[in-house]
CSV table of C-alpha atoms in Angstrom, one decimal:
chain,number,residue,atom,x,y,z
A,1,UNK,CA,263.0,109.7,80.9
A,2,UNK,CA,261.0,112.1,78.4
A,3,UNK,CA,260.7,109.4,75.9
A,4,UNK,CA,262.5,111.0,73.0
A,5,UNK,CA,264.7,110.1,70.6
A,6,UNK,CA,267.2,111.2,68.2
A,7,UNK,CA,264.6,109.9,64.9
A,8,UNK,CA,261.8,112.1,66.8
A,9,UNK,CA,263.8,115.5,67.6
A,10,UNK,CA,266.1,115.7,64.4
A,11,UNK,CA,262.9,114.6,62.1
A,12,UNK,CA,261.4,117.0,60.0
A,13,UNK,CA,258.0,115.9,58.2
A,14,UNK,CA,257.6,116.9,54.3
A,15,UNK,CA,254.2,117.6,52.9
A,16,UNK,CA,253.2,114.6,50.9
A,17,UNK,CA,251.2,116.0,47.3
A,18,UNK,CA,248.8,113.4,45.9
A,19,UNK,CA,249.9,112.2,42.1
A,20,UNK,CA,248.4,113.8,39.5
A,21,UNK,CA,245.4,111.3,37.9
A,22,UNK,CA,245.9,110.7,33.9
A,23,UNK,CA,242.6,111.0,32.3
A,24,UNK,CA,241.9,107.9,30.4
A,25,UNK,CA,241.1,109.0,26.4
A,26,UNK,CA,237.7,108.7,24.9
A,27,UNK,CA,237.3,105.1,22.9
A,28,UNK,CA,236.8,106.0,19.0
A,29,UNK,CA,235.8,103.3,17.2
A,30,UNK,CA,237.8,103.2,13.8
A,31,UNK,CA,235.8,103.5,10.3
A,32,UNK,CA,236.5,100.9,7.2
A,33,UNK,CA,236.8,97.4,6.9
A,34,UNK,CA,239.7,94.6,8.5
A,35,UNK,CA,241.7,92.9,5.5
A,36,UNK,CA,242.0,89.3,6.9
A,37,UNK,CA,244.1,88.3,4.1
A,38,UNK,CA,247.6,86.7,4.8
A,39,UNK,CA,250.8,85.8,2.3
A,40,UNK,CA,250.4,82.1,3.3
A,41,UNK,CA,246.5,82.0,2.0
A,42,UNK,CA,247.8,83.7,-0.8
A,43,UNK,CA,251.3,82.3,-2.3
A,44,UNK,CA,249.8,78.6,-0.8
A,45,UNK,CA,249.7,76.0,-3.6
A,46,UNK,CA,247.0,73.0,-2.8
A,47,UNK,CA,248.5,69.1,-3.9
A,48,UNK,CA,247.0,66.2,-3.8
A,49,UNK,CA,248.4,63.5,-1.3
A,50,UNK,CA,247.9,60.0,-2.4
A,51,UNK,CA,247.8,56.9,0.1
A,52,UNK,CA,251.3,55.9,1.4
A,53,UNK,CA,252.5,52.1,-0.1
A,54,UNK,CA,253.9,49.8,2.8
A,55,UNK,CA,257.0,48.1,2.2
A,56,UNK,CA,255.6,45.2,4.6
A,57,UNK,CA,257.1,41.6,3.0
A,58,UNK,CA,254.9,38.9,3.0
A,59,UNK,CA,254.9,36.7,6.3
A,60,UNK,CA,256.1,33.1,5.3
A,61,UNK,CA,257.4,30.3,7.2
A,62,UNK,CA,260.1,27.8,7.0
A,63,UNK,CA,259.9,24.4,7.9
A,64,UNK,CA,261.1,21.2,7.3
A,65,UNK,CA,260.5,17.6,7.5
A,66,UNK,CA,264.1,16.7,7.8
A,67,UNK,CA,264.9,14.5,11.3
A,68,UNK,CA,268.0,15.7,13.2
A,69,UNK,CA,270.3,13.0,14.4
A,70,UNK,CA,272.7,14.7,16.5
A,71,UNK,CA,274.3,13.0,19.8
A,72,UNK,CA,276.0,15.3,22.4
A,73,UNK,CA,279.4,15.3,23.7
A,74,UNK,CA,277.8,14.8,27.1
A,75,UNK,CA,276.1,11.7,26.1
A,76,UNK,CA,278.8,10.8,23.9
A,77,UNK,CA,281.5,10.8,27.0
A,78,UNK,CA,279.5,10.1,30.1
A,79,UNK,CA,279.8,6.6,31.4
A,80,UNK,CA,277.5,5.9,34.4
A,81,UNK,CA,279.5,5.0,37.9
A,82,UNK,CA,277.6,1.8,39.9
A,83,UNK,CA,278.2,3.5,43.5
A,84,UNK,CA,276.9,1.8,46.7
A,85,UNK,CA,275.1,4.0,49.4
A,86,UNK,CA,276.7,4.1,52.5
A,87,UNK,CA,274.6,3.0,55.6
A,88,UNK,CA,273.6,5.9,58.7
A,89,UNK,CA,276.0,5.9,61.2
A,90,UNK,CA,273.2,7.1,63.9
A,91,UNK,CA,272.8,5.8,67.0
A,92,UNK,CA,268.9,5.3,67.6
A,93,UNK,CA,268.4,6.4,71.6
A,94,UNK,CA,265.4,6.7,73.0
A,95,UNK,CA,265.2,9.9,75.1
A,96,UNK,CA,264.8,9.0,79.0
A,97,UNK,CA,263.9,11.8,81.5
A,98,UNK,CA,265.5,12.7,84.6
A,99,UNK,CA,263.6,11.3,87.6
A,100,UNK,CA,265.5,13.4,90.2
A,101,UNK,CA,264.2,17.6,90.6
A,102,UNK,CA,267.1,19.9,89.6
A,103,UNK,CA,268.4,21.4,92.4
A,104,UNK,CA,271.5,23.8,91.7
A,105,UNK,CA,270.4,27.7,91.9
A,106,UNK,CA,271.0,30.0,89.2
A,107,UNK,CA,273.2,33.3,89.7
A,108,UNK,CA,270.4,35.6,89.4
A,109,UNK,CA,268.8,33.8,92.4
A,110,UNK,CA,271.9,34.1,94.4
A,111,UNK,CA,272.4,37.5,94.1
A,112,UNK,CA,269.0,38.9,94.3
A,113,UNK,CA,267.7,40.7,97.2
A,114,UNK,CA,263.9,41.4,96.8
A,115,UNK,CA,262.8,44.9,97.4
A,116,UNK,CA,259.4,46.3,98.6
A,117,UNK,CA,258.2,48.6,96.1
A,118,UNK,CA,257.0,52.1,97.0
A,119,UNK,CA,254.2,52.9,94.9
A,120,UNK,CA,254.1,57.2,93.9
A,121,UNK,CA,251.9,59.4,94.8
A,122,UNK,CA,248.4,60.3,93.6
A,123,UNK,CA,248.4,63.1,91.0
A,124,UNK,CA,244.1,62.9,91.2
A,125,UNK,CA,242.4,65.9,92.3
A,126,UNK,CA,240.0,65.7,94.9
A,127,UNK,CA,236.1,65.1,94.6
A,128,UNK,CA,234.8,68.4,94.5
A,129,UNK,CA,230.5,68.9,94.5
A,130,UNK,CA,228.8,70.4,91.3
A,131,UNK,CA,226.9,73.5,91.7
A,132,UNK,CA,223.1,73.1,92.7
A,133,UNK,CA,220.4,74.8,90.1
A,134,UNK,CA,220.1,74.3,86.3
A,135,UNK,CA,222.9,75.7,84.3
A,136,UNK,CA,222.0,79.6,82.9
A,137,UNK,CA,224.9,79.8,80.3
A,138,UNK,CA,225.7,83.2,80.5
A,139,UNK,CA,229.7,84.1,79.5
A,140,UNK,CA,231.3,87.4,79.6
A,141,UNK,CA,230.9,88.1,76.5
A,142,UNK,CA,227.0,88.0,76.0
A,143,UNK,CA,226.4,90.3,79.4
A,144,UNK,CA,229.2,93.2,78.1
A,145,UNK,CA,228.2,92.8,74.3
A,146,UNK,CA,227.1,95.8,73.3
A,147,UNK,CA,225.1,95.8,69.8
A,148,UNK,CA,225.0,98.4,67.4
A,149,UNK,CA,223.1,99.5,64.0
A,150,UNK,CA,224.8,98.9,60.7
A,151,UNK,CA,224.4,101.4,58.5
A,152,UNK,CA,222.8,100.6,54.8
A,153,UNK,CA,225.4,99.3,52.0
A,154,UNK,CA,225.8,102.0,49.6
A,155,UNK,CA,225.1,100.7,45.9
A,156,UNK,CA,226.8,102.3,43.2
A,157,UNK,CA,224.0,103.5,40.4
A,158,UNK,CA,223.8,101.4,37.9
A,159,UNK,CA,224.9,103.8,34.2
A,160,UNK,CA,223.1,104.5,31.3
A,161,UNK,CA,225.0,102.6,28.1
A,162,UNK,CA,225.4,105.3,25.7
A,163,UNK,CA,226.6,104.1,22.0
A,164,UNK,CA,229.1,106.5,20.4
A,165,UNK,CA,228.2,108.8,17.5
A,166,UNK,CA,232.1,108.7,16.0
A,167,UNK,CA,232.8,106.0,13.4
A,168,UNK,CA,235.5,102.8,14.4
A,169,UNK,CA,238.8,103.7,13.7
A,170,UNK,CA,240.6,100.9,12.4
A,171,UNK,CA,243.6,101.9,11.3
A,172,UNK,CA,246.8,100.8,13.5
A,173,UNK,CA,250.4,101.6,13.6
A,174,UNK,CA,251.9,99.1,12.0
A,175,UNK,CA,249.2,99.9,8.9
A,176,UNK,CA,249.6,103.5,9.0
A,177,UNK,CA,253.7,103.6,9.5
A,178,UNK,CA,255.0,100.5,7.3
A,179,UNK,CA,255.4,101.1,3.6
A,180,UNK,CA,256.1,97.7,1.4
A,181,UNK,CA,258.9,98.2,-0.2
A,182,UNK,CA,258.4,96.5,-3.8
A,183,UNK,CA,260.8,93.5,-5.1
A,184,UNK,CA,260.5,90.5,-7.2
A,185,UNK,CA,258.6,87.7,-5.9
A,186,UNK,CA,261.3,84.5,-4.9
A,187,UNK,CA,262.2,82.0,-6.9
A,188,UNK,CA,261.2,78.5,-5.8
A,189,UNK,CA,264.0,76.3,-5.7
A,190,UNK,CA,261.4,72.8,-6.1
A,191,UNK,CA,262.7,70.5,-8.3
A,192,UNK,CA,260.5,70.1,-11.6
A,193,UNK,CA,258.6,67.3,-11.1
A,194,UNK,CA,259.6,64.7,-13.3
A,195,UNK,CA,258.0,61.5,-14.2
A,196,UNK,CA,260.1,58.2,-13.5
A,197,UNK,CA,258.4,55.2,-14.1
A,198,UNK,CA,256.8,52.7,-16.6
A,199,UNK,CA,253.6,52.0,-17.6
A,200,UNK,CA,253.6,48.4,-17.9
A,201,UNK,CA,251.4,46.3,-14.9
A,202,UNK,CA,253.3,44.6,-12.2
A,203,UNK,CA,253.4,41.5,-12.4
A,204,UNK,CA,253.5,40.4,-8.4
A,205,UNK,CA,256.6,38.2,-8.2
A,206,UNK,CA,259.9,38.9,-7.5
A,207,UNK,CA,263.4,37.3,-7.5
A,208,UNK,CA,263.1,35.7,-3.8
A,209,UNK,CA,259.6,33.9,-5.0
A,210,UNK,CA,261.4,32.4,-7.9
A,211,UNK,CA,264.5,31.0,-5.9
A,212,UNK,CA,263.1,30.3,-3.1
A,213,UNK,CA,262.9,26.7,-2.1
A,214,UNK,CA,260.4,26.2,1.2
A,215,UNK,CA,261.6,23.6,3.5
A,216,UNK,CA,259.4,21.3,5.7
A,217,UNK,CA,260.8,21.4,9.3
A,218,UNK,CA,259.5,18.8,12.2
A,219,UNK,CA,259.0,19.4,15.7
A,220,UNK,CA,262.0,18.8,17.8
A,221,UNK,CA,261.4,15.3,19.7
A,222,UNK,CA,261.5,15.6,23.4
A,223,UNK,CA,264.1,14.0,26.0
A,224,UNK,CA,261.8,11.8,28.7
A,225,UNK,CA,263.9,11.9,32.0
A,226,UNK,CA,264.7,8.6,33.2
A,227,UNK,CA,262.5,7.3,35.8
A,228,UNK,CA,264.0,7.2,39.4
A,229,UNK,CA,265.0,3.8,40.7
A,230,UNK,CA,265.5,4.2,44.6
A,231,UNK,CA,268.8,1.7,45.8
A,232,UNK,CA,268.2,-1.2,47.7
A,233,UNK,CA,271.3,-1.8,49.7
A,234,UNK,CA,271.6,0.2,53.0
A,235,UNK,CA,274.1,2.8,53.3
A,236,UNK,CA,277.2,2.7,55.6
A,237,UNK,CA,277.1,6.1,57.6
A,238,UNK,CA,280.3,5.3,59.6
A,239,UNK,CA,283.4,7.5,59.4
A,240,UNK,CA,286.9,7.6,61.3
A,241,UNK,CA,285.9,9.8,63.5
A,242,UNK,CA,283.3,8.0,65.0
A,243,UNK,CA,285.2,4.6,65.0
A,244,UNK,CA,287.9,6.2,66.6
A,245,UNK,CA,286.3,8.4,69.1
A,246,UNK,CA,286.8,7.5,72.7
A,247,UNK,CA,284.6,9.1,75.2
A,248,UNK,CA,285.9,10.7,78.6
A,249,UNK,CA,283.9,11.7,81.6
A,250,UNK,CA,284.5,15.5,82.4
A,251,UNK,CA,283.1,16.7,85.4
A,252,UNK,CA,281.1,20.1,85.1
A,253,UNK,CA,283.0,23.4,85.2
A,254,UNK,CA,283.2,25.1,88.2
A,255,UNK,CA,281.9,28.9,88.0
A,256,UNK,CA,284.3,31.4,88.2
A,257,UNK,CA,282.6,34.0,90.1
A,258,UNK,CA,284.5,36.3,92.5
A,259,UNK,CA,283.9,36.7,96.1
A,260,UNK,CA,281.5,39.2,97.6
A,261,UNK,CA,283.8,42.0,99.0
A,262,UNK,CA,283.5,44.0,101.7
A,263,UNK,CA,282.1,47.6,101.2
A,264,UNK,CA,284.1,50.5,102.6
A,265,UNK,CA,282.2,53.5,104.5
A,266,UNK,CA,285.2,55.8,104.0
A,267,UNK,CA,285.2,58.9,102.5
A,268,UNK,CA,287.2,58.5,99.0
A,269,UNK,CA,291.1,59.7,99.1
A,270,UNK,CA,291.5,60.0,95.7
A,271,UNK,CA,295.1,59.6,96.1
A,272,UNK,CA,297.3,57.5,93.2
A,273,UNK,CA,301.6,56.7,93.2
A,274,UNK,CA,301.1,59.3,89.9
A,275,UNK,CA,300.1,61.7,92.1
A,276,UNK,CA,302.5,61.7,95.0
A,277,UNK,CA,305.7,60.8,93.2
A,278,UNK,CA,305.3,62.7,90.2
A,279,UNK,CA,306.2,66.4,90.2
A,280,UNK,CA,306.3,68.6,87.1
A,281,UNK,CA,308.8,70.3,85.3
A,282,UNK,CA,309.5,73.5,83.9
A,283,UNK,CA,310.8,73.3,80.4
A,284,UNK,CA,311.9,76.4,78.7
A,285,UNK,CA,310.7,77.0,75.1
A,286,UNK,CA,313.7,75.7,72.9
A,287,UNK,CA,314.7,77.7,70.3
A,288,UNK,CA,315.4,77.8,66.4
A,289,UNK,CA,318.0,75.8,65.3
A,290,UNK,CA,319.3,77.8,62.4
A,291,UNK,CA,322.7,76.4,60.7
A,292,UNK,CA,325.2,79.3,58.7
A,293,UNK,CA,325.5,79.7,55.4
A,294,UNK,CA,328.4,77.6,54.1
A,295,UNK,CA,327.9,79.3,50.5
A,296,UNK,CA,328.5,83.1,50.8
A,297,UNK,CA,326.2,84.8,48.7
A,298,UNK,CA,328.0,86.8,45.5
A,299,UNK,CA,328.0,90.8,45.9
A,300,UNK,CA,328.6,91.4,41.7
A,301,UNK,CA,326.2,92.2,39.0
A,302,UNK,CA,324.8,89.0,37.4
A,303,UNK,CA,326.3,88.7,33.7
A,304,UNK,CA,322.9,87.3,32.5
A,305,UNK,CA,324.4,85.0,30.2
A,306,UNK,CA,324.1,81.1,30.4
A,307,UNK,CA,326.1,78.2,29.0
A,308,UNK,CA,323.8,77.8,25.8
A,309,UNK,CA,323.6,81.8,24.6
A,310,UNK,CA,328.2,81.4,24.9
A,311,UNK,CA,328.3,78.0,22.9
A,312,UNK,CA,325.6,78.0,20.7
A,313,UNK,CA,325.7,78.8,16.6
A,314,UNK,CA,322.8,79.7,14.4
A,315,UNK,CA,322.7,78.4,11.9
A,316,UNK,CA,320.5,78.8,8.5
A,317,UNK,CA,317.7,76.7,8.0
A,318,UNK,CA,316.6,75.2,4.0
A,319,UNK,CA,313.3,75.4,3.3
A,320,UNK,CA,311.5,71.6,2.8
A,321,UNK,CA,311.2,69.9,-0.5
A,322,UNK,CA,307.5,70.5,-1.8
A,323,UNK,CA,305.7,67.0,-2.4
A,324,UNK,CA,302.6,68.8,-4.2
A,325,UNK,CA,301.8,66.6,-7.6
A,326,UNK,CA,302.1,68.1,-10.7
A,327,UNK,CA,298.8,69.1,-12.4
A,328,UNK,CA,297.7,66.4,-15.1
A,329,UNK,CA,294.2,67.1,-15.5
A,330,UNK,CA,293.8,70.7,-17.3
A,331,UNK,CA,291.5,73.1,-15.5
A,332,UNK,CA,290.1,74.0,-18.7
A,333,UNK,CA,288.0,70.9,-19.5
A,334,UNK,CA,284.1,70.8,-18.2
A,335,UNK,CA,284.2,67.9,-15.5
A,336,UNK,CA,281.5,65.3,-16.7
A,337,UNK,CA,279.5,64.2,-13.5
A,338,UNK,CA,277.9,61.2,-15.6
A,339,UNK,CA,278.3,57.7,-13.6
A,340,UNK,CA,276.5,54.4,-14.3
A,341,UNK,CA,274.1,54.7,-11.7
A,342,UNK,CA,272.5,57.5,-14.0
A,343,UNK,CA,273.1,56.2,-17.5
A,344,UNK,CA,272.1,52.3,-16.7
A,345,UNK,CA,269.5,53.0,-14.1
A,346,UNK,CA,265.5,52.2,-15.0
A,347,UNK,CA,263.2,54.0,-12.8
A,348,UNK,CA,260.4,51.7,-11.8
A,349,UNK,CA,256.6,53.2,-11.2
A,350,UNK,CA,255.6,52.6,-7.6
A,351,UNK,CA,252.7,50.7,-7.5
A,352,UNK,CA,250.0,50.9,-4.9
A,353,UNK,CA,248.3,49.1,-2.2
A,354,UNK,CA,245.1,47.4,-3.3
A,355,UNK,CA,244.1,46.6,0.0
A,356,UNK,CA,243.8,50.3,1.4
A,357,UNK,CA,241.4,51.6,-0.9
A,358,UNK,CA,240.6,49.1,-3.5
A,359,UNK,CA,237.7,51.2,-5.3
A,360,UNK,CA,240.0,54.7,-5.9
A,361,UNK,CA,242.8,52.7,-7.5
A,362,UNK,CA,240.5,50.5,-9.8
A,363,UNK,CA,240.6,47.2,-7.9
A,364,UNK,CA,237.8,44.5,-6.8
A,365,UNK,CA,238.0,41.9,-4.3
A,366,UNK,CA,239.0,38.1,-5.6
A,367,UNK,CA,239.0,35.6,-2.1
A,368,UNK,CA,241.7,35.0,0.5
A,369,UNK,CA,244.1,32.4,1.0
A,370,UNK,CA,244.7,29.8,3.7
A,371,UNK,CA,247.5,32.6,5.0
A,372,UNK,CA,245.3,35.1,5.5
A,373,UNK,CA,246.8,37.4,2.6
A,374,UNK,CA,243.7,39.3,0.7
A,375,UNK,CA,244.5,39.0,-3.4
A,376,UNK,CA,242.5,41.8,-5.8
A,377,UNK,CA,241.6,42.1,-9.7
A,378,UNK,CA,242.5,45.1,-11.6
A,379,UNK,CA,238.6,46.0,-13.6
A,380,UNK,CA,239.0,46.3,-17.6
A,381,UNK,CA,236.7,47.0,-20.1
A,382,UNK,CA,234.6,44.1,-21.6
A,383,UNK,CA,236.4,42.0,-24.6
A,384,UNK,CA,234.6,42.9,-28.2
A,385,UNK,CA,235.4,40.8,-31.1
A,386,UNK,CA,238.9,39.7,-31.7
A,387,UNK,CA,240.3,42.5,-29.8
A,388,UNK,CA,239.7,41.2,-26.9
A,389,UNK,CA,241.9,41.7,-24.0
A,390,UNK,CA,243.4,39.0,-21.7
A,391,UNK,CA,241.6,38.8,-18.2
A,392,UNK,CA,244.1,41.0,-15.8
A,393,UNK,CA,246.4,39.0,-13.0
A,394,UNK,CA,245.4,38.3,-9.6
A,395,UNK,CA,247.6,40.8,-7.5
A,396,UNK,CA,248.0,40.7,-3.5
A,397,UNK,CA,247.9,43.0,-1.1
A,398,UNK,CA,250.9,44.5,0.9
A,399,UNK,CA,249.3,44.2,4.3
């Protein structure tokens, strides 16, 4: 065999041409200066967030001293049942021994015929003696090793940093190529902000602290169990069965174990009655059963037309009644979108917490309750002559 194949002989090599290297471009850094400016520092409009009011309600709580007198259905229709406990029907025995050794053998030491045990063979390898003389250490490796020189690393020179002479281009693409096109500036569609409230104080009450009645609510009382009274008559264990019962002396069952058989030393026949009476037989593959056509199939053209195309008659269909109302309202006449929501309704000025920041809104400390709630004074000027004006209303806080 030469050792060639059809890849080698029919293979014809090409010349391979290194890729051409792109010269990277010289960095020019760009001249002027970067407008950092954006439309959002520019059309952004600064408001002033006040402190959000909690809609927290007050925490009350509603007792009263009113007693319950309720009785249950269960105590209502319970009657209690004297019952008598029945006495133990056990008879007491005192458990006796057997004096006399038990003597029968069990099957397993009937049938079992002790066998000497071979033990297996020794996989262990023989003693063999250590070498005499201290231990040298020497492998294959360190007495073929040859060692050779490395050569010195080569280290790239470091290059001299050479600042460019050409002024920082800073003009891109996107500032060189897009033109704004000029337009109006868009509308806002914000709402004018209107003012909906009143100047008048609050006053700190509302419609559920006028109405309100508090009720005084107890404790519920709690149900003692009854204590446990243990019966003293003794209860009567007997039943029918054991009244009844008559006892009858069964002797033990005998053990139904076969008898030892004899073991044949005969080669196996492996002859059956299935085997020497039955013979096969060689059925033939039955065939389709196929029945005739008792309808002959028609040898004419088919007429194509059907029971309903012969008896049927179009007929022409009215069109439906309309049920559209009549205009009433002319189209003419402005629709008024006034309702009494908007003509009736009062806008109310929302008033803030005096608790979250009690020196911006104007407010000074006054004491807390039993409850835990925090009240605060609204500061006015000092009274001067008979214009003096009332001192201001304790107000709570929300939280």
């Amino acid at each position: 065999m030469d050792g060639t194949t059809t890849f080698k002989s029919d293979y014809l090599p090409y010349e391979i041409v290194t890729r051409p290297f792109r010269q990277q471009e010289e960095y020019r850094p760009k001249s002027g200066k970067i407008d950092l400016g954006t439309i959002y520092q520019r059309d952004y409009n600064p408001h002033k967030v006040g402190p959000v009011t909690l809609a927290r309600p007050r925490e009350r709580k509603h007792t009263s001293d009113a007693k319950v007198d309720t009785v249950p259905t269960y105590r209502d229709h319970y009657r209690l049942w004297k019952s008598q406990r029945t006495e133990p029907c056990k008879v007491e025995r005192d458990y006796e021994p057997p004096s006399e050794r038990f003597g029968n053998p069990s099957t397993f030491q009937d049938d079992y015929i002790p066998k000497q045990p071979n033990p297996p063979a020794s996989c262990k390898p023989c003693d063999t003696k250590l070498p005499e003389g201290p231990f040298d250490g020497n492998t294959i490796h360190r007495t073929a090793y040859v060692a050779h020189e490395l050569e010195p690393l080569f280290v790239r020179p470091r290059e001299e940093y050479k600042p460019s002479d050409q002024p920082f281009e800073d003009l891109t693409t996107h500032q060189r190529d897009f033109k704004g096109t000029p337009g109006e500036q868009a509308k806002s569609c914000k709402p004018e902000g209107q003012k909906h409230g009143s100047d008048d104080p609050f006053k700190g009450t509302t419609e559920f602290q006028d109405r309100y009645q508090p009720y005084s609510v107890t404790a519920p009382e709690f149900h003692k169990p009854r204590e446990y009274v243990p019966p003293t008559d003794k209860m009567d264990l007997k039943s029918s069965n054991r009244l009844d019962y008559i006892k009858h002396k069964v002797a033990p069952r005998a053990l139904m174990k076969p008898a030892p058989g004899r073991k044949t030393t005969g080669p196996f026949q492996g002859k059956t009655t299935t085997k020497e009476d039955y013979q096969p037989w060689r059925v033939p593959p039955r065939g389709l059963i196929k029945k005739e056509e008792e309808i002959q199939k028609p040898t004419g053209r088919f007429a194509s037309l059907t029971t309903f195309r012969s008896h049927y008659v179009p007929h022409q269909a009215n069109p439906p009644q309309s049920f559209k109302p009549v205009e009433v309202v002319p189209t003419g006449v402005p629709f008024k979108d006034e309702t009494l929501y908007r003509t009736e309704y009062t806008p109310k000025k929302p008033e803030v917490c005096p608790g979250l920041n009690p020196d911006a809104v104007g407010y000074v400390y006054v004491n807390t309750d039993s409850e835990g709630h925090r009240f605060y004074r609204r500061l006015s000027p000092e009274p001067s002559g008979a214009d003096s004006s009332p001192v201001p209303e304790e107000v709570p806080a929300v939280s």
